[in-house]
XYZ file of C-alpha atoms in Angstrom:
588
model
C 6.414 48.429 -24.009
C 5.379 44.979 -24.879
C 7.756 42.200 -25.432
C 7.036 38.308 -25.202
C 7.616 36.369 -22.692
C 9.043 33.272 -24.026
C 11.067 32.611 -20.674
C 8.156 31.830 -18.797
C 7.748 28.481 -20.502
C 12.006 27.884 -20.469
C 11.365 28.620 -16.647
C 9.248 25.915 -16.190
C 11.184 23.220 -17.296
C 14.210 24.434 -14.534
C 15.961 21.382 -14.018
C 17.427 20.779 -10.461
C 21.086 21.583 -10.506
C 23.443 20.731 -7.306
C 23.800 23.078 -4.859
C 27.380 23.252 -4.070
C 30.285 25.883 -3.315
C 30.765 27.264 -6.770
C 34.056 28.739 -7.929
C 32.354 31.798 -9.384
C 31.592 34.977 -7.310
C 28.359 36.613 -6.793
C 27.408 40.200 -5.676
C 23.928 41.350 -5.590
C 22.847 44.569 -6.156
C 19.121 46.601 -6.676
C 16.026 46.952 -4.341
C 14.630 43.426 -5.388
C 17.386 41.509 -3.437
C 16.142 39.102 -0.488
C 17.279 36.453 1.192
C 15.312 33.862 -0.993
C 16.560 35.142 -4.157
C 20.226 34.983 -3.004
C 19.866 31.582 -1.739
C 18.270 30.699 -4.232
C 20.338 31.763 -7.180
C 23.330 30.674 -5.285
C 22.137 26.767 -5.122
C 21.154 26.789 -8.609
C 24.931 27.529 -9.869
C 27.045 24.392 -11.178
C 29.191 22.311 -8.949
C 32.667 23.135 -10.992
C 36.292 22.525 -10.087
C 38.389 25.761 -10.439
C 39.105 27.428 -13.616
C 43.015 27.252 -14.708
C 42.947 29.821 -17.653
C 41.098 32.763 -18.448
C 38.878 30.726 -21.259
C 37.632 28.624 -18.882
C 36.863 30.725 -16.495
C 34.678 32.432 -19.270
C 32.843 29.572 -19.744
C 31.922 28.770 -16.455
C 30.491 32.255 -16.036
C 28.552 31.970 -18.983
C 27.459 29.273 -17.469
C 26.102 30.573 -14.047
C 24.939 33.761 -16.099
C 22.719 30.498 -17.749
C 21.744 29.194 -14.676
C 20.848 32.328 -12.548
C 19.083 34.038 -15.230
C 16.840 30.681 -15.157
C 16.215 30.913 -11.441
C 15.126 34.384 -11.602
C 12.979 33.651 -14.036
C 11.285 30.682 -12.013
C 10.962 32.945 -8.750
C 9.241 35.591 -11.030
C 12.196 38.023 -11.974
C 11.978 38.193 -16.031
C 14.030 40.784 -16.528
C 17.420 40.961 -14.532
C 20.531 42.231 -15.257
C 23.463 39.926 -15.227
C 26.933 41.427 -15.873
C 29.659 38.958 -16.309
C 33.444 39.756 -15.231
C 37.049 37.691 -15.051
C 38.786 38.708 -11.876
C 42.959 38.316 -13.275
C 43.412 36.495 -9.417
C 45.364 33.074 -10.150
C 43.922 31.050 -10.814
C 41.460 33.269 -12.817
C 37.611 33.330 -12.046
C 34.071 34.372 -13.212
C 32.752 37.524 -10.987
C 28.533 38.099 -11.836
C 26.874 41.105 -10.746
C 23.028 40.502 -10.553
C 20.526 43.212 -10.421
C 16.929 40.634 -10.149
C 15.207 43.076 -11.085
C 11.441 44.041 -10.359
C 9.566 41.067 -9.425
C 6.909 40.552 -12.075
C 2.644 39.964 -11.269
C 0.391 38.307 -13.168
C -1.857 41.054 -15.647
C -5.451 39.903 -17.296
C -5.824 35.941 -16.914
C -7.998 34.672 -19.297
C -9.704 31.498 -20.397
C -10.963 31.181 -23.805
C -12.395 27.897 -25.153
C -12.042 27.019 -28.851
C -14.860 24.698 -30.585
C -17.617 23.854 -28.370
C -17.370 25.559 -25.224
C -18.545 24.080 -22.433
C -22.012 24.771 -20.454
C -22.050 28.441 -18.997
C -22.266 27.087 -15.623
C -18.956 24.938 -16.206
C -17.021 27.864 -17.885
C -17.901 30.154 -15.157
C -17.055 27.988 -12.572
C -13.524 27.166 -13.683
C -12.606 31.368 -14.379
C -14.244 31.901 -11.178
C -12.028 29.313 -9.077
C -8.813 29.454 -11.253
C -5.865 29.232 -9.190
C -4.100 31.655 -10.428
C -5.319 35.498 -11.011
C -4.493 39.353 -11.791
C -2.129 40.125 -9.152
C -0.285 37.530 -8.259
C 3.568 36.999 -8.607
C 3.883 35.573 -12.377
C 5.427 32.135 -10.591
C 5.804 29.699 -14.114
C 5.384 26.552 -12.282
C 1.834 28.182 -10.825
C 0.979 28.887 -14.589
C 1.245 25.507 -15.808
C -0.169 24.134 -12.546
C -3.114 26.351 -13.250
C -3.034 24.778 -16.873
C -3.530 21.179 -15.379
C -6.125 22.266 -13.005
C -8.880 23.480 -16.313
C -7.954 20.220 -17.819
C -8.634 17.781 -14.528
C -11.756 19.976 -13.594
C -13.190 19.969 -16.807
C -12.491 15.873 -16.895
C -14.180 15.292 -14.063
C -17.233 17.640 -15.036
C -17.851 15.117 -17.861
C -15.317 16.400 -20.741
C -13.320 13.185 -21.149
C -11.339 14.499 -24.004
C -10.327 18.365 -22.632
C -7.049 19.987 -23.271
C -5.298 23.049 -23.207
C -4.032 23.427 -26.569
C -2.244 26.798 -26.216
C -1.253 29.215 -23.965
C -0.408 33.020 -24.573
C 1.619 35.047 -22.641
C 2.307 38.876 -23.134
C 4.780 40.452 -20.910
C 5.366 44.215 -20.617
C 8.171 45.471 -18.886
C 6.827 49.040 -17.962
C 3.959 47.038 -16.053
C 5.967 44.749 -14.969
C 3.266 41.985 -15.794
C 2.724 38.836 -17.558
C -0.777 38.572 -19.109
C -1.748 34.806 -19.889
C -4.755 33.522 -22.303
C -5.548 29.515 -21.799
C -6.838 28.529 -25.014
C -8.711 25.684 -23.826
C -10.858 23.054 -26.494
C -13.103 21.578 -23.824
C -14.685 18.737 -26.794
C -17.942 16.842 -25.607
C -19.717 16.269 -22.832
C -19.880 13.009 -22.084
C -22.031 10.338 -20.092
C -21.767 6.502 -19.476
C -23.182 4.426 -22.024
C -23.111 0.549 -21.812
C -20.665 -1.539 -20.754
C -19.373 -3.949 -23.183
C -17.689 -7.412 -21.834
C -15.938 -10.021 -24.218
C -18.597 -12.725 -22.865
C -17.583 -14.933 -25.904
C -13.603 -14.375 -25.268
C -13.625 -15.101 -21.115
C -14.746 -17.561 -18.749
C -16.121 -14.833 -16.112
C -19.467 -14.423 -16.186
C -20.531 -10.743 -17.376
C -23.425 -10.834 -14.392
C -20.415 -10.845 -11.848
C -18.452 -8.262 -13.667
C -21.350 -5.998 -13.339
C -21.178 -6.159 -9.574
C -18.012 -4.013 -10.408
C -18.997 -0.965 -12.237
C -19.163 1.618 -9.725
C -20.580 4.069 -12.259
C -24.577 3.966 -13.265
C -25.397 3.969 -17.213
C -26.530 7.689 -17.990
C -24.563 9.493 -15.541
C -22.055 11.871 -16.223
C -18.325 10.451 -17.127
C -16.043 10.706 -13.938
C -12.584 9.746 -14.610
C -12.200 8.606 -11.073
C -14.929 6.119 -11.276
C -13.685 4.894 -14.318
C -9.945 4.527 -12.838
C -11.876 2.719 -9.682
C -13.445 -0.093 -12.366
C -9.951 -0.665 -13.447
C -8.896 -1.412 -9.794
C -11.347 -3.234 -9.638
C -10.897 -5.540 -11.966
C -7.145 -5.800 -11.632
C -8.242 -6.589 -7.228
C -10.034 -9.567 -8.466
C -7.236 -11.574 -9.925
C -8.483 -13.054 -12.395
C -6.776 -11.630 -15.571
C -3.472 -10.768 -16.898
C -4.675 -7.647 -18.474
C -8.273 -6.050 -17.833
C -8.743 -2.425 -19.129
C -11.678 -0.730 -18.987
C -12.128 2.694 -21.428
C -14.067 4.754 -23.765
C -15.620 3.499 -26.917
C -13.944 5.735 -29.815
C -17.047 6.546 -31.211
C -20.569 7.943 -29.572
C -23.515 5.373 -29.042
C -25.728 7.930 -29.143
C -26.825 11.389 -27.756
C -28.537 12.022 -25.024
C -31.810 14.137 -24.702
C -29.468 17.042 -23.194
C -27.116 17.169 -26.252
C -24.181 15.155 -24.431
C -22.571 12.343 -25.978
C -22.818 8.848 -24.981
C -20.090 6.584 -25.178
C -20.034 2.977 -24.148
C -17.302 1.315 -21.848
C -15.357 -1.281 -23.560
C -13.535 -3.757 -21.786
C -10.036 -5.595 -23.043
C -9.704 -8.647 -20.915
C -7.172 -11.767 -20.950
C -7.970 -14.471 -18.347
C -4.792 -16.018 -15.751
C -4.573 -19.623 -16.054
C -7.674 -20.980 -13.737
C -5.681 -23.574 -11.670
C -2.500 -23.290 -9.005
C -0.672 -25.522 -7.364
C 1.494 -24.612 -4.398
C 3.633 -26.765 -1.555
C 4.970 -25.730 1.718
C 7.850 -27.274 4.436
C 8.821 -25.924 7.117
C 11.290 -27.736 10.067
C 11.407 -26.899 13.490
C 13.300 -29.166 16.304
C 10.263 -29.222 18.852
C 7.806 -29.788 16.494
C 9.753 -31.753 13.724
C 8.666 -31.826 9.586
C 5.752 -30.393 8.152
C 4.637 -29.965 4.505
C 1.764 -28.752 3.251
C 0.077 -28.708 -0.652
C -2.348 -26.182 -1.774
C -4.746 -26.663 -4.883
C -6.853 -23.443 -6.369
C -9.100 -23.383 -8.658
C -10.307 -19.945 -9.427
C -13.333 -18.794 -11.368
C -15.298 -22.599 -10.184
C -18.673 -21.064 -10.519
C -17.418 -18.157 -13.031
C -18.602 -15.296 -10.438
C -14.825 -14.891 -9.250
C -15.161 -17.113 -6.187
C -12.062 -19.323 -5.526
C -12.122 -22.743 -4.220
C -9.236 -23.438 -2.240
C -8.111 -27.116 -0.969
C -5.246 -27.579 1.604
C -4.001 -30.776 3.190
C -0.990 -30.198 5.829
C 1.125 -33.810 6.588
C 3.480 -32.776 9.906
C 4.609 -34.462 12.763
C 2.161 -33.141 15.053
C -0.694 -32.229 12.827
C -2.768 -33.833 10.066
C -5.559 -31.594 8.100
C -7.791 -30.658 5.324
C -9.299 -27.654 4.907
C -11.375 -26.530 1.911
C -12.512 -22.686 1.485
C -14.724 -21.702 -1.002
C -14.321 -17.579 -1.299
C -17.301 -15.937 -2.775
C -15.581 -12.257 -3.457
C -18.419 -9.339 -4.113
C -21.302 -11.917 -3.757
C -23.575 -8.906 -2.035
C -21.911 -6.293 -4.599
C -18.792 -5.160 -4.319
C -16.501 -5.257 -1.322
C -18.883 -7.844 0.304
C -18.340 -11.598 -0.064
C -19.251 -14.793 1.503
C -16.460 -17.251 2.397
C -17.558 -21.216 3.215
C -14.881 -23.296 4.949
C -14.961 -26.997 5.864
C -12.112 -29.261 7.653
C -10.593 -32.158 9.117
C -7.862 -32.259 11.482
C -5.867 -34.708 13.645
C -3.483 -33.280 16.095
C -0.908 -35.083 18.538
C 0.697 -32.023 20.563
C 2.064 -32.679 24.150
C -0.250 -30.529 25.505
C -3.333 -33.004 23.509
C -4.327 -35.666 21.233
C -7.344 -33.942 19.228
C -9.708 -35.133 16.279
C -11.866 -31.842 14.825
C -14.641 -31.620 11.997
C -15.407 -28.115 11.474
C -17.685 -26.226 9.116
C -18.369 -22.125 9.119
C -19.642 -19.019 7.184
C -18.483 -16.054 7.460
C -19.491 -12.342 5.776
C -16.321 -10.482 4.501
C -16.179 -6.948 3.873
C -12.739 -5.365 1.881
C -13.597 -1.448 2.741
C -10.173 -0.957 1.161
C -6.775 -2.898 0.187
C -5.794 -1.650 3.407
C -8.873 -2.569 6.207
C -11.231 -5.595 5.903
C -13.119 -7.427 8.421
C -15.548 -10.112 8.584
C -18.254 -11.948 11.047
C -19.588 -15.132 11.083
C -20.169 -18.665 12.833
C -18.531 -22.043 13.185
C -19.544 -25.530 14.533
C -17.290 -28.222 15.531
C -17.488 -31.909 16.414
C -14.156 -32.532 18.621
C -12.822 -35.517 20.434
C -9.886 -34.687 22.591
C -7.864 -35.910 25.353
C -5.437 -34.460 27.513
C -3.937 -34.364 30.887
C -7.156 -33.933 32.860
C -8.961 -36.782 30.578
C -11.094 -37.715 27.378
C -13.759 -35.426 25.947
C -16.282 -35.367 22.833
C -17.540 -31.974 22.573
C -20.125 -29.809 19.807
C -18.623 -26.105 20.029
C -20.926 -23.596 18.294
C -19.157 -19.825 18.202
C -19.862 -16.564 16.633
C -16.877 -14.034 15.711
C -16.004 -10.963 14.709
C -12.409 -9.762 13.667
C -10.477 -7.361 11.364
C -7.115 -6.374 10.069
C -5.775 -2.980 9.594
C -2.754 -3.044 6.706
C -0.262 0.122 6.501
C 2.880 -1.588 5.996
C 4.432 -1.772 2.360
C 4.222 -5.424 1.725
C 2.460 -8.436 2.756
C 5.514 -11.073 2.676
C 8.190 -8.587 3.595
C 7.239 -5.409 4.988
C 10.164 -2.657 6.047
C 7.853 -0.104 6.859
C 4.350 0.891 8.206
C 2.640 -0.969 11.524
C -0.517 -3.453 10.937
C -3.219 -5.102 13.618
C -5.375 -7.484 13.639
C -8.012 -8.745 16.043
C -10.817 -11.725 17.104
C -13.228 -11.451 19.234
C -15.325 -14.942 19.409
C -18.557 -15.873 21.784
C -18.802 -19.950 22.358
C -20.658 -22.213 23.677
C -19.358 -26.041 24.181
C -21.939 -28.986 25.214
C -21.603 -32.583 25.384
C -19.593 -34.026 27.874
C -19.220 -31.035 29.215
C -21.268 -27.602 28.762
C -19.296 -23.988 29.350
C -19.994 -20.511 27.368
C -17.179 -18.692 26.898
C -15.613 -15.859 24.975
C -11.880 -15.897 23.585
C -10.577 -12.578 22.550
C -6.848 -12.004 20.759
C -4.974 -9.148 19.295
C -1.801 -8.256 18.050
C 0.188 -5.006 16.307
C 3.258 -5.558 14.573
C 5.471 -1.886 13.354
C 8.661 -1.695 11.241
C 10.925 0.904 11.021
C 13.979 1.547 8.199
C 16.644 3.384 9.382
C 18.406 4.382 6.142
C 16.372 5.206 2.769
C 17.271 1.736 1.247
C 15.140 0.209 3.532
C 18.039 -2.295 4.403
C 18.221 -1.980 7.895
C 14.594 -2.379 9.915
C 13.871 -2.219 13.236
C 10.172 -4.594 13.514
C 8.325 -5.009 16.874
C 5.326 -7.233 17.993
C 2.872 -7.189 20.651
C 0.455 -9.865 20.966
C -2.524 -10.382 23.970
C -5.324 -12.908 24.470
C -8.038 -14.025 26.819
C -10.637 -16.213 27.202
C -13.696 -14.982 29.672
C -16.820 -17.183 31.708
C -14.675 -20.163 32.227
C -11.744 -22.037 33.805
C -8.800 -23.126 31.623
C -9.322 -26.690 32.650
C -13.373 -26.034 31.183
C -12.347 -24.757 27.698
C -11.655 -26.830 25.033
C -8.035 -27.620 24.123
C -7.992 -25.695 21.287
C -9.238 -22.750 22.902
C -6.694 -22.247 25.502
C -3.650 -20.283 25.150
C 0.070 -21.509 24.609
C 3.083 -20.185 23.738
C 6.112 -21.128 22.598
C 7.791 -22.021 18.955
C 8.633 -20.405 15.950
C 5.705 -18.391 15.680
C 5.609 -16.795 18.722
C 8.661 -16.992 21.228
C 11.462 -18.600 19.632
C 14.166 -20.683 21.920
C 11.341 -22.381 23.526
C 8.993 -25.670 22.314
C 6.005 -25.297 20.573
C 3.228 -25.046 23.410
C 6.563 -25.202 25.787
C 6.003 -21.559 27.724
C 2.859 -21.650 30.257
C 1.584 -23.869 32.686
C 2.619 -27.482 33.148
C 1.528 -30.705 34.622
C 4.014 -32.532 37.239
C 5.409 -34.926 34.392
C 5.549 -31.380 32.112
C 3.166 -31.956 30.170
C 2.014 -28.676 28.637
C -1.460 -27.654 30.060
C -2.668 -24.205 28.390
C -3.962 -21.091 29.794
C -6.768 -18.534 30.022
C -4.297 -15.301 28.994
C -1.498 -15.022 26.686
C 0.977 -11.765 26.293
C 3.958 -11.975 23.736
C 6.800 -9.880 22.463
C 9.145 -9.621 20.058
C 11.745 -7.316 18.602
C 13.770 -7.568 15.260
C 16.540 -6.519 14.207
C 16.664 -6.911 10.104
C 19.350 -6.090 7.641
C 19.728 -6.887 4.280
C 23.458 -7.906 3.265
C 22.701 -8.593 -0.287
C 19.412 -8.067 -2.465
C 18.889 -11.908 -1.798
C 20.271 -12.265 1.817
C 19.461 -10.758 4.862
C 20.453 -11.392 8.104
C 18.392 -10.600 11.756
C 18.785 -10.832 15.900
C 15.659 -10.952 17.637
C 14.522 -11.201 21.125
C 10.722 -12.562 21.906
C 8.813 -12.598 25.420
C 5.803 -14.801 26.003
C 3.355 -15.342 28.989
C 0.603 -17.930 29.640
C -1.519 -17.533 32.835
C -4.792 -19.564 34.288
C -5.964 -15.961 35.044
C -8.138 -14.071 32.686
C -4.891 -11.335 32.593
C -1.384 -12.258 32.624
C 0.865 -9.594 34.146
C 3.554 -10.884 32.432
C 5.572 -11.649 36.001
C 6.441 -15.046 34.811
C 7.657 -14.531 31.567
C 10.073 -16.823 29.363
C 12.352 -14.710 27.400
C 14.093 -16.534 24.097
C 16.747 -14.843 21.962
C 18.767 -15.369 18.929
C 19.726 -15.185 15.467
C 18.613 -15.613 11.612
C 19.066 -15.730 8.208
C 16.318 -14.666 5.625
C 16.401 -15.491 1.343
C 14.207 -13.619 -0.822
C 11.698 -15.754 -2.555
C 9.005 -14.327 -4.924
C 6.781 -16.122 -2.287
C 8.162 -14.381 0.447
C 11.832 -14.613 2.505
C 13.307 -18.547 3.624
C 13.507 -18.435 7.253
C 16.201 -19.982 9.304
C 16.134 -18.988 12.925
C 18.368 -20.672 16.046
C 17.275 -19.382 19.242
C 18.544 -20.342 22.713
C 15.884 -19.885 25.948
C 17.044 -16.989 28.235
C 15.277 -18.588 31.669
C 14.727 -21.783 30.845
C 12.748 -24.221 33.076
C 13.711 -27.350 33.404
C 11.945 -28.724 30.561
C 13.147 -26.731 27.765
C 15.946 -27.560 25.710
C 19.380 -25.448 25.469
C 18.717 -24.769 21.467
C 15.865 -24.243 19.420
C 15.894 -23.988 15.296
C 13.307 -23.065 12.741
C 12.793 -23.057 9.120
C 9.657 -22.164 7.372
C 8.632 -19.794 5.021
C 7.766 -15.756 5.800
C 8.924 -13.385 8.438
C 8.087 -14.245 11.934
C 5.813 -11.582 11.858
């Protein structure tokens, strides 16, 4: 007996309904009963108050009757028997008996394309791998899963424009099967044509651009490389909108009888130039501002040309980076940075000119790293006298991402690392090599992400010479807002007899967070940071300065306001009893 089986497509679009304690009773009855199906059907029945007359108590059964018939359905049971009842108890209530019923299989799958099938090989290969087949429990969501699979394999075999445009199911109850017929229109093959920028409509040149398309002109179409051009071009920054598709119509067709269809590109350019300004306050190391000037697109390959000058109490500078994104294709750009910088610290006094190059690869939003070199010209003087010094380094370093933000993250870890062989001549000569590291890991405690638990751990050393040999800038501090709060900035480490700061060869730090986030705006945080500074190449962390405290973050689009007041837990007799801090960004 054959009869259609319409409930196979009212299965699949089961809506979740509560599971709750319902006031309607169920007994089960038949061979097909199990534990699943009586769970099952059970969770799926509306959350209802009691019935107080017999009418409403009707309803509600009708209801569940409703409900469990669809969750039968969806676990494969298309033909159960339901019998509804009103128990006269008061107040009155619905009583179902279900019988599930046989559990149905799938009969005959079949996939038929309409129009121009697709090549033998492709057809045979999607009926040969179809997920769902002759035997199997008729499950509906597996059915149109199966539906979605012929489209996306077909797509990425080079059919752009494939659909299922009908499905037939035939269910006979004697069998107890469903038989199902895809009626699939598979519509051209398809390979990459040319790609089509608005050279007359954008700034950017099209030779840059190029350096993007991850697909090669006469290959097959692959909806994932296409999706990866649109990343791409969005990852670059440089427009409002950039969409990369199709052409409507074929360009031509290719010696195989595919289509080929040309990529056009919709593009609207960001303004070209930013300005941006900084402040941040601390009571060791007083005001600071700083003003930032970009001017993207400079050479119209991309690059960015970034200019920063920083006016603070204990630091002067300009710095000027010139970013070359994708310069060796894609993923693999050359970055160019220049400076000045004047710095009056108590550890130092120092006057830098600096120049570098560096390579940068992005392997992925998440990962990049780079290598390069650097030369310096420094003067500097500090407790143990007056130097001029040429430094000439190497490095190496990279960051690993996995945290949900970049301003504010609330969950995931990240690390980052330097390694960086140098070699300082003039007054003095020394080779070195200065190594740092740190991981940072957050962790919500409630699905809001309010409340975050964040931790950091931070080392550094510097090998083949003695503190007093390396340059200033090269030695290890701790100390201030940025690393262990309730202390001075360069305040934690060794000290000359008048206290003057005097940097070491090793640095450990340490910090743990507390966040929580009172109000979408405001969040408040209590921390506790560790830092260690040694003359050895590894601090063991035995003389440790411990800082703790509390803080008040508001949300910027920029990232968080920061106002932290800290107090020194074993303070020397140097350090002051309170410490505050206001800049912009998390602490880490």
């Amino acid at each position: 007996m054959k009869i259609h089986a319409t409930v196979l497509i009212t299965a699949a679009t089961l809506m979740a309904l509560p599971a709750a304690a319902a006031p309607v009773s169920v007994d089960f009855t038949g061979d097909n009963v199990t534990d699943k199906v009586e769970e099952d059907v059970r969770g799926a029945l509306p959350d209802e108050s009691r019935a107080k007359t017999v009418l409403e108590a009707r309803r509600q059964g009708r209801r569940a009757v409703s409900a469990a018939r669809k969750m039968l359905n969806s676990l494969g049971h298309y033909d159960p028997q339901i019998d509804l009842g009103i128990e006269s108890t008061e107040p009155p209530a619905a009583r179902l008996r279900i019988d599930p019923g046989p559990r149905f299989a799938l009969g005959p799958v079949t996939v038929d394309f309409n129009g121009t099938p697709p090549t033998s090989a492709v057809a045979e290969e999607i009926r040969d791998a179809l997920p769902v087949s002759q035997g199997r429990p008729a499950i509906p969501s597996e059915v149109l899963e199966a539906e979605r699979w012929i489209v996306t394999q077909l797509r990425e075999k080079g059919y752009p424009f494939a659909e299922v445009s009908d499905k037939r199911l035939l269910g006979d109850r004697d069998a107890e099967t469903i038989e199902v017929t895809y009626l699939v229109q598979a519509g051209p093959r398809v390979r990459f044509g040319e790609t089509h920028f608005p050279e007359d409509e954008i700034v950017t040149k099209a030779s840059y651009l190029e350096r993007l398309v991850p697909y090669e002109q006469g290959g097959l179409y692959d909806p994932e490389k296409l999706s990866a051009f649109n990343r791409r071009l969005a990852e670059t920054r440089l427009f409002r909108v950039a969409r990369a598709s199709l052409a409507e119509e074929p360009s031509g067709i290719a010696e195989d009888g595919t289509e080929i269809r040309d990529i056009v590109i919709t593009m609207n350019e960001r303004e070209r130039n930013t300005i941006a300004a900084g402040a941040s306050y601390s009571t060791s190391e007083g005001y600071g501002l700083s003003f930032e000037y970009t001017r993207r697109n400079l050479s119209r390959r991309g690059d960015t040309l970034t200019s920063e000058i920083t006016v603070a109490e204990l630091e002067q500078s300009l710095t000027v980076v010139w970013r070359r994104p994708n310069e060796f294709g894609y993923g693999r750009g050359l970055v160019l940075n220049a400076g000045a910088t004047t710095e009056q610290t108590d550890a130092y006094d120092r006057q830098a000119l600096e120049v570098g190059a560096a390579f940068e690869v992005v392997k992925s939003p998440e990962f990049t790293y780079s290598y390069g070199v650097t030369g310096e010209i420094v003067r500097e003087e500090d407790d143990l006298g007056e130097r001029d010094l040429q430094i000439l380094s190497v490095f190496a370093d990279a960051r690993l991402d996995k945290t949900d933000s970049v301003l504010d993250p609330r969950k995931g870890w990240r690390a980052n690392g330097r390694v960086s062989p140098a070699y300082s001549f003039g007054d003095e000569s020394n080779p070195y090599v200065r190594s740092v590291g740190q991981v940072s890991g957050y962790i919500p405690f409630d699905e809001g992400r309010r409340f975050v638990l964040a931790g950091r751990l931070k080392a550094g050393a510097a090998l083949g010479a003695n503190a007093a040999d390396l340059p200033v800038d090269d030695r290890f501090y701790s100390g201030g807002g940025g690393s262990v709060r309730g202390y001075a900035y360069q305040a934690i480490g060794p000290r000359a007899d008048d206290g003057t700061p005097l940097g070491g060869k090793s640095v450990v730090e340490a910090s743990l967070e507390a966040r929580y986030q009172i109000r979408p705006k405001i969040g408040v945080v209590a921390f506790i940071d560790a830092g260690s500074v040694s003359i050895d190449e590894f601090s063991n962390f035995t003389d440790a300065r411990y800082g703790a405290g509390i803080g008040v973050r508001y949300s910027t689009p920029v990232g968080p306001i920061r106002l932290d007041v800290a107090a020194p837990l074993n303070p020397t007799d140097f350090d002051d009893p309170v410490q505050i801090y206001i800049s912009i960004g998390q602490a880490f």
